[in-house]
Structure formats: structure tokens, C-alpha cells
PDB file of C-alpha atoms in Angstrom:
ATOM      1  CA  MET A   1     152.362 201.133 218.039  1.00 54.00           C
ATOM      2  CA  ASN A   2     154.581 198.266 218.173  1.00 63.00           C
ATOM      3  CA  SER A   3     156.125 196.693 220.874  1.00 73.00           C
ATOM      4  CA  THR A   4     158.970 198.129 220.896  1.00 75.00           C
ATOM      5  CA  SER A   5     157.973 202.334 220.690  1.00 76.00           C
ATOM      6  CA  GLY A   6     155.588 201.485 223.685  1.00 76.00           C
ATOM      7  CA  PHE A   7     158.066 200.658 225.595  1.00 79.00           C
ATOM      8  CA  ILE A   8     160.141 204.307 224.852  1.00 85.00           C
ATOM      9  CA  TYR A   9     157.019 205.801 225.268  1.00 84.00           C
ATOM     10  CA  ASN A  10     156.446 204.502 228.785  1.00 87.00           C
ATOM     11  CA  VAL A  11     159.500 205.076 230.009  1.00 87.00           C
ATOM     12  CA  LEU A  12     159.703 208.686 228.465  1.00 89.00           C
ATOM     13  CA  GLU A  13     156.106 208.888 230.563  1.00 89.00           C
ATOM     14  CA  TRP A  14     157.613 208.239 233.831  1.00 91.00           C
ATOM     15  CA  ILE A  15     160.869 210.280 233.327  1.00 92.00           C
ATOM     16  CA  THR A  16     158.697 213.717 232.377  1.00 93.00           C
ATOM     17  CA  ARG A  17     156.240 212.123 235.837  1.00 94.00           C
ATOM     18  CA  PHE A  18     159.235 212.074 238.208  1.00 95.00           C
ATOM     19  CA  ALA A  19     161.047 215.258 237.034  1.00 96.00           C
ATOM     20  CA  TYR A  20     157.180 217.280 236.897  1.00 96.00           C
ATOM     21  CA  VAL A  21     156.311 216.578 240.756  1.00 97.00           C
ATOM     22  CA  ASN A  22     160.282 216.657 240.761  1.00 96.00           C
ATOM     23  CA  LEU A  23     159.953 219.867 240.052  1.00 97.00           C
ATOM     24  CA  LEU A  24     155.830 220.703 241.991  1.00 97.00           C
ATOM     25  CA  TRP A  25     158.072 219.994 245.126  1.00 97.00           C
ATOM     26  CA  ILE A  26     160.621 222.315 244.969  1.00 96.00           C
ATOM     27  CA  LEU A  27     158.138 224.686 243.135  1.00 96.00           C
ATOM     28  CA  PHE A  28     155.777 223.912 246.499  1.00 97.00           C
ATOM     29  CA  THR A  29     158.941 224.409 249.173  1.00 97.00           C
ATOM     30  CA  LEU A  30     159.400 227.968 247.419  1.00 96.00           C
ATOM     31  CA  LEU A  31     155.810 228.790 247.915  1.00 93.00           C
ATOM     32  CA  GLY A  32     155.719 227.743 251.650  1.00 90.00           C
ATOM     33  CA  GLY A  33     158.683 230.134 252.456  1.00 92.00           C
ATOM     34  CA  VAL A  34     160.694 227.276 252.000  1.00 93.00           C
ATOM     35  CA  VAL A  35     160.152 226.308 255.894  1.00 92.00           C
ATOM     36  CA  LEU A  36     156.424 226.245 255.977  1.00 95.00           C
ATOM     37  CA  GLY A  37     156.606 224.812 252.575  1.00 96.00           C
ATOM     38  CA  PHE A  38     159.573 221.805 252.366  1.00 97.00           C
ATOM     39  CA  TYR A  39     156.818 219.559 254.864  1.00 97.00           C
ATOM     40  CA  PRO A  40     153.208 219.687 253.662  1.00 97.00           C
ATOM     41  CA  ALA A  41     155.741 219.677 249.475  1.00 97.00           C
ATOM     42  CA  THR A  42     157.181 216.547 251.283  1.00 97.00           C
ATOM     43  CA  ILE A  43     153.896 215.177 252.198  1.00 97.00           C
ATOM     44  CA  ALA A  44     152.025 215.930 248.556  1.00 97.00           C
ATOM     45  CA  MET A  45     155.858 213.994 247.267  1.00 97.00           C
ATOM     46  CA  PHE A  46     154.703 210.743 248.734  1.00 98.00           C
ATOM     47  CA  ALA A  47     151.155 210.669 248.326  1.00 97.00           C
ATOM     48  CA  VAL A  48     151.353 211.223 244.196  1.00 97.00           C
ATOM     49  CA  CYS A  49     153.747 208.392 244.461  1.00 97.00           C
ATOM     50  CA  ARG A  50     151.661 206.100 246.661  1.00 96.00           C
ATOM     51  CA  ASP A  51     148.712 207.044 243.806  1.00 95.00           C
ATOM     52  CA  TRP A  52     151.318 205.511 241.623  1.00 95.00           C
ATOM     53  CA  LEU A  53     151.952 202.169 243.637  1.00 95.00           C
ATOM     54  CA  ARG A  54     148.380 201.852 244.122  1.00 93.00           C
ATOM     55  CA  GLY A  55     147.442 202.150 240.209  1.00 90.00           C
ATOM     56  CA  ASP A  56     146.507 205.214 240.200  1.00 88.00           C
ATOM     57  CA  THR A  57     148.535 206.866 237.338  1.00 84.00           C
ATOM     58  CA  GLY A  58     145.805 208.270 235.269  1.00 84.00           C
ATOM     59  CA  LYS A  59     144.991 211.450 237.594  1.00 86.00           C
ATOM     60  CA  PRO A  60     146.453 214.517 236.757  1.00 92.00           C
ATOM     61  CA  VAL A  61     149.419 215.213 238.703  1.00 94.00           C
ATOM     62  CA  PHE A  62     149.302 219.134 239.296  1.00 96.00           C
ATOM     63  CA  PRO A  63     145.977 218.631 241.129  1.00 96.00           C
ATOM     64  CA  ALA A  64     146.521 215.554 242.820  1.00 96.00           C
ATOM     65  CA  PHE A  65     149.201 217.385 244.270  1.00 97.00           C
ATOM     66  CA  TRP A  66     147.946 220.900 245.221  1.00 97.00           C
ATOM     67  CA  GLN A  67     145.439 219.100 247.046  1.00 96.00           C
ATOM     68  CA  TYR A  68     147.739 217.212 248.981  1.00 97.00           C
ATOM     69  CA  TYR A  69     149.552 220.351 249.642  1.00 97.00           C
ATOM     70  CA  ARG A  70     146.653 222.291 250.965  1.00 96.00           C
ATOM     71  CA  ARG A  71     144.642 220.012 253.124  1.00 96.00           C
ATOM     72  CA  ASP A  72     147.680 218.153 254.895  1.00 95.00           C
ATOM     73  CA  PHE A  73     149.522 221.804 255.189  1.00 96.00           C
ATOM     74  CA  VAL A  74     149.092 222.452 258.617  1.00 96.00           C
ATOM     75  CA  LYS A  75     149.349 218.544 259.833  1.00 96.00           C
ATOM     76  CA  SER A  76     152.843 218.183 257.605  1.00 97.00           C
ATOM     77  CA  ASN A  77     153.513 221.249 259.397  1.00 97.00           C
ATOM     78  CA  LEU A  78     152.560 219.393 262.680  1.00 97.00           C
ATOM     79  CA  LEU A  79     155.287 216.959 261.964  1.00 97.00           C
ATOM     80  CA  GLY A  80     157.708 218.759 260.863  1.00 96.00           C
ATOM     81  CA  LEU A  81     157.660 220.495 263.909  1.00 96.00           C
ATOM     82  CA  PHE A  82     158.378 217.331 265.938  1.00 96.00           C
ATOM     83  CA  VAL A  83     161.690 216.188 262.659  1.00 97.00           C
ATOM     84  CA  THR A  84     163.150 219.236 263.037  1.00 96.00           C
ATOM     85  CA  ALA A  85     163.609 219.403 266.867  1.00 96.00           C
ATOM     86  CA  VAL A  86     164.794 216.049 266.564  1.00 96.00           C
ATOM     87  CA  ALA A  87     167.402 217.285 264.200  1.00 95.00           C
ATOM     88  CA  ALA A  88     167.762 220.242 266.291  1.00 95.00           C
ATOM     89  CA  PHE A  89     168.908 218.274 268.795  1.00 93.00           C
ATOM     90  CA  ILE A  90     171.146 215.756 267.209  1.00 93.00           C
ATOM     91  CA  ALA A  91     172.771 219.217 265.637  1.00 93.00           C
ATOM     92  CA  LEU A  92     173.783 220.859 269.459  1.00 92.00           C
ATOM     93  CA  ASP A  93     175.425 217.537 270.512  1.00 88.00           C
ATOM     94  CA  ILE A  94     177.641 217.368 267.278  1.00 87.00           C
ATOM     95  CA  PHE A  95     177.931 221.546 268.329  1.00 87.00           C
ATOM     96  CA  TYR A  96     177.848 221.182 272.336  1.00 84.00           C
ATOM     97  CA  ILE A  97     180.769 218.308 271.129  1.00 81.00           C
ATOM     98  CA  GLN A  98     182.877 219.352 268.311  1.00 80.00           C
ATOM     99  CA  ASN A  99     183.407 223.095 270.850  1.00 79.00           C
ATOM    100  CA  SER A 100     183.548 221.548 274.114  1.00 74.00           C
ATOM    101  CA  SER A 101     187.146 221.280 276.141  1.00 66.00           C
ATOM    102  CA  GLU A 102     186.590 218.158 277.811  1.00 72.00           C
ATOM    103  CA  ASP A 103     187.262 214.637 275.703  1.00 68.00           C
ATOM    104  CA  LEU A 104     184.018 213.779 274.404  1.00 67.00           C
ATOM    105  CA  SER A 105     184.495 211.308 272.020  1.00 69.00           C
ATOM    106  CA  TRP A 106     183.218 208.642 273.277  1.00 73.00           C
ATOM    107  CA  THR A 107     179.921 210.292 272.689  1.00 75.00           C
ATOM    108  CA  TYR A 108     180.480 209.812 268.830  1.00 78.00           C
ATOM    109  CA  ILE A 109     179.482 206.569 269.157  1.00 85.00           C
ATOM    110  CA  PRO A 110     176.135 206.190 270.982  1.00 87.00           C
ATOM    111  CA  LEU A 111     175.200 209.456 268.990  1.00 88.00           C
ATOM    112  CA  PHE A 112     175.906 208.166 265.577  1.00 90.00           C
ATOM    113  CA  ALA A 113     173.753 205.212 266.470  1.00 91.00           C
ATOM    114  CA  PHE A 114     170.313 207.551 267.424  1.00 93.00           C
ATOM    115  CA  MET A 115     171.559 209.499 264.102  1.00 92.00           C
ATOM    116  CA  LEU A 116     171.432 206.284 262.103  1.00 92.00           C
ATOM    117  CA  LEU A 117     168.238 204.744 264.337  1.00 94.00           C
ATOM    118  CA  PHE A 118     166.084 208.345 263.662  1.00 95.00           C
ATOM    119  CA  ALA A 119     166.844 208.468 259.037  1.00 93.00           C
ATOM    120  CA  MET A 120     165.784 205.153 259.315  1.00 93.00           C
ATOM    121  CA  TYR A 121     162.223 206.003 260.978  1.00 95.00           C
ATOM    122  CA  LEU A 122     161.919 208.583 258.629  1.00 95.00           C
ATOM    123  CA  PHE A 123     162.220 205.880 255.419  1.00 95.00           C
ATOM    124  CA  TYR A 124     158.753 205.366 257.369  1.00 96.00           C
ATOM    125  CA  LEU A 125     157.570 208.240 259.375  1.00 96.00           C
ATOM    126  CA  PHE A 126     156.155 210.662 256.020  1.00 97.00           C
ATOM    127  CA  PRO A 127     154.665 207.720 254.577  1.00 97.00           C
ATOM    128  CA  THR A 128     152.767 206.486 257.676  1.00 96.00           C
ATOM    129  CA  PHE A 129     151.467 209.262 257.298  1.00 97.00           C
ATOM    130  CA  VAL A 130     150.391 209.049 254.118  1.00 96.00           C
ATOM    131  CA  HIS A 131     148.763 205.893 253.937  1.00 94.00           C
ATOM    132  CA  PHE A 132     147.578 206.254 257.368  1.00 93.00           C
ATOM    133  CA  ASP A 133     144.240 208.503 258.601  1.00 91.00           C
ATOM    134  CA  ILE A 134     145.143 208.865 261.660  1.00 93.00           C
ATOM    135  CA  LYS A 135     146.813 211.908 264.328  1.00 95.00           C
ATOM    136  CA  VAL A 136     149.829 213.263 264.241  1.00 96.00           C
ATOM    137  CA  GLY A 137     150.576 211.382 267.223  1.00 94.00           C
ATOM    138  CA  GLN A 138     149.512 208.494 266.620  1.00 95.00           C
ATOM    139  CA  VAL A 139     151.130 208.525 262.711  1.00 96.00           C
ATOM    140  CA  ILE A 140     155.139 209.636 265.530  1.00 95.00           C
ATOM    141  CA  LYS A 141     154.127 206.405 267.429  1.00 95.00           C
ATOM    142  CA  ASN A 142     153.094 203.469 264.440  1.00 94.00           C
ATOM    143  CA  ALA A 143     156.481 204.370 262.611  1.00 95.00           C
ATOM    144  CA  PHE A 144     158.529 204.112 264.413  1.00 94.00           C
ATOM    145  CA  LEU A 145     156.382 200.081 265.367  1.00 93.00           C
ATOM    146  CA  ILE A 146     156.435 199.767 261.729  1.00 94.00           C
ATOM    147  CA  MET A 147     160.664 200.074 261.247  1.00 93.00           C
ATOM    148  CA  LEU A 148     161.587 197.772 264.426  1.00 92.00           C
ATOM    149  CA  ILE A 149     159.287 195.196 263.288  1.00 90.00           C
ATOM    150  CA  ASN A 150     160.516 195.487 259.446  1.00 90.00           C
ATOM    151  CA  PRO A 151     165.082 195.234 259.726  1.00 90.00           C
ATOM    152  CA  ILE A 152     164.639 193.828 256.606  1.00 91.00           C
ATOM    153  CA  ASN A 153     162.479 196.537 254.367  1.00 91.00           C
ATOM    154  CA  THR A 154     164.806 198.747 256.865  1.00 92.00           C
ATOM    155  CA  LEU A 155     168.040 197.847 255.291  1.00 92.00           C
ATOM    156  CA  LEU A 156     166.697 197.138 252.532  1.00 93.00           C
ATOM    157  CA  ILE A 157     165.336 200.531 251.450  1.00 93.00           C
ATOM    158  CA  PHE A 158     169.598 201.471 252.458  1.00 92.00           C
ATOM    159  CA  ILE A 159     170.333 199.422 249.696  1.00 94.00           C
ATOM    160  CA  CYS A 160     168.395 201.368 247.366  1.00 93.00           C
ATOM    161  CA  LEU A 161     168.754 205.085 247.988  1.00 93.00           C
ATOM    162  CA  GLY A 162     172.396 204.122 248.267  1.00 92.00           C
ATOM    163  CA  SER A 163     172.751 203.115 245.521  1.00 93.00           C
ATOM    164  CA  ILE A 164     171.249 206.123 243.510  1.00 93.00           C
ATOM    165  CA  ALA A 165     172.435 208.301 245.585  1.00 92.00           C
ATOM    166  CA  VAL A 166     176.363 206.738 244.129  1.00 93.00           C
ATOM    167  CA  ILE A 167     174.488 207.236 240.511  1.00 91.00           C
ATOM    168  CA  MET A 168     173.540 211.271 241.084  1.00 91.00           C
ATOM    169  CA  GLN A 169     176.503 211.562 242.782  1.00 90.00           C
ATOM    170  CA  THR A 170     178.322 210.122 239.415  1.00 91.00           C
ATOM    171  CA  VAL A 171     175.380 212.602 237.140  1.00 90.00           C
ATOM    172  CA  PRO A 172     174.656 215.843 239.509  1.00 89.00           C
ATOM    173  CA  ALA A 173     172.023 216.774 237.223  1.00 91.00           C
ATOM    174  CA  LEU A 174     170.369 213.644 237.956  1.00 89.00           C
ATOM    175  CA  ALA A 175     169.687 214.450 241.665  1.00 89.00           C
ATOM    176  CA  VAL A 176     168.229 218.669 240.295  1.00 89.00           C
ATOM    177  CA  ILE A 177     165.854 216.469 237.771  1.00 91.00           C
ATOM    178  CA  PHE A 178     164.428 213.590 239.884  1.00 91.00           C
ATOM    179  CA  GLY A 179     166.612 213.036 243.751  1.00 91.00           C
ATOM    180  CA  GLY A 180     162.989 214.160 245.538  1.00 94.00           C
ATOM    181  CA  SER A 181     160.449 211.830 244.050  1.00 95.00           C
ATOM    182  CA  THR A 182     162.681 209.031 243.388  1.00 95.00           C
ATOM    183  CA  PHE A 183     163.528 208.770 246.527  1.00 96.00           C
ATOM    184  CA  ALA A 184     160.181 209.501 247.916  1.00 96.00           C
ATOM    185  CA  TYR A 185     158.815 206.437 245.335  1.00 96.00           C
ATOM    186  CA  ILE A 186     161.983 204.194 246.472  1.00 96.00           C
ATOM    187  CA  ILE A 187     160.905 204.598 250.365  1.00 96.00           C
ATOM    188  CA  MET A 188     157.407 204.288 249.641  1.00 96.00           C
ATOM    189  CA  TRP A 189     157.093 200.953 247.029  1.00 95.00           C
ATOM    190  CA  LEU A 190     158.782 200.096 249.973  1.00 94.00           C
ATOM    191  CA  ALA A 191     156.606 200.934 252.807  1.00 95.00           C
ATOM    192  CA  LEU A 192     153.877 199.589 251.180  1.00 94.00           C
ATOM    193  CA  ARG A 193     155.276 196.774 251.856  1.00 91.00           C
ATOM    194  CA  SER A 194     156.473 197.054 255.222  1.00 91.00           C
ATOM    195  CA  PHE A 195     152.681 198.058 256.157  1.00 92.00           C
ATOM    196  CA  ASN A 196     150.785 194.937 254.083  1.00 87.00           C
ATOM    197  CA  ARG A 197     153.240 192.770 255.919  1.00 83.00           C
ATOM    198  CA  VAL A 198     151.727 193.919 259.187  1.00 81.00           C
ATOM    199  CA  ASN A 199     148.404 193.311 258.408  1.00 76.00           C
ATOM    200  CA  LYS A 200     149.853 190.209 257.396  1.00 70.00           C
ATOM    201  CA  THR A 201     150.967 189.664 260.484  1.00 67.00           C
ATOM    202  CA  GLY A 202     148.293 191.482 262.734  1.00 59.00           C
ATOM    203  CA  ALA A 203     150.217 193.269 264.309  1.00 59.00           C
ATOM    204  CA  GLU A 204     147.919 196.446 266.208  1.00 56.00           C
ATOM    205  CA  LEU A 205     148.683 200.174 265.430  1.00 66.00           C
ATOM    206  CA  GLU A 206     147.379 202.884 267.249  1.00 59.00           C
ATOM    207  CA  ASN A 207     143.913 204.227 265.720  1.00 56.00           C
TER     208      ASN A 207
END
């Protein structure tokens, strides 16, 4: 196999991997009835991407995905309760502002700022869950700390995800086939950079 053939083979292999993990994410979300399946499936997807980024690409995808899904089913849903509660709070605020008889337009700015902060926080929440063997409460606290001390990486995540989103908006089929796994891989890749930076700076995380 010459270098060109080898390159094409590697590209096709990675395309297949991303599509397969994205399919597993959708199927296992449905397996849990969406409500109970979304967070375990998302955690499993991030965990598989973490394995790839750490050089463990030889592990069969399905057994690894199933292992992570099953092992973290309860713990990831506990984390999901927190995420869902915050998202519900934001949704209720928006609903109240839009349906209030008072002029509450001034509240859009702090609400938008909070939504932006929460989005940045989510970039680190799932990677922190899969990277550190700690309790859910510690995941919530440590993810926030890591976000605060890594503003450059957070900006890079926004730029990368924004660029990918534009491409997928242009070709919607790509979002269906690769959307979840591509976003997870990029977020996990940059989050690992943040974790390494935390280790180098000696910042103390809660264990």
C-alpha cells in the first residue's frame, strides 16, 4: 500500500469511526427513552473520543461505548439533573420575560450573559466527567474552575464549533451523520489541553 492509498484508507477509517459513534449516540439515547438515555450516551461518546485522543484507537468501538454507557448510567443522569435544572431555569426566565406585561427588556442582557457562561461551562462539564474519577458534585465544581482559568481554550472551542456549525448548516446531512461525534471530539481535544494546563500550573482541583 503506497502513501496515497494509506492516507485515503486512514481518512475513510476515521470518517467511518465518527459516523459510527454518532449513530451509537443516537441509538443509545433512544434506548434510554431519550430522557434517561441522552446523558449516558453523551458521556459514552465523550469517553470514546477521549480514548482516541489518548492514542487508544485499536479498541472496538461498540464494546467500549456500551461499557461507558452502562457504567456511568446513573452517575451521568445525576449530572443531567443539574444541567436540565439550569436549562429549565433559563427557559422559564425567557418565557416569563416574553409573556410579562411589564417592560423587562433590560433583563435580556444579563440573561444572555448567563446563557453564554453556561454554554462555556458545558464545554468542560462532560470532559471533566469522563477524565476525572470524581463524584458528580466535584465534577460540577471542577469544571467551573477549569473554565475560569482557560479563557483562550474556551474561545478556541467557540471558533472551532462555530466553523463546523456553519459547514453543517450548509450541508445538513453532515450534522445528522457526524454532528454529535465531531463536536464531542473537538471539545474533548481542547478540554484535554486545558486539563494539561491545569496540571502544569499546579492549580488545585477538588478530589
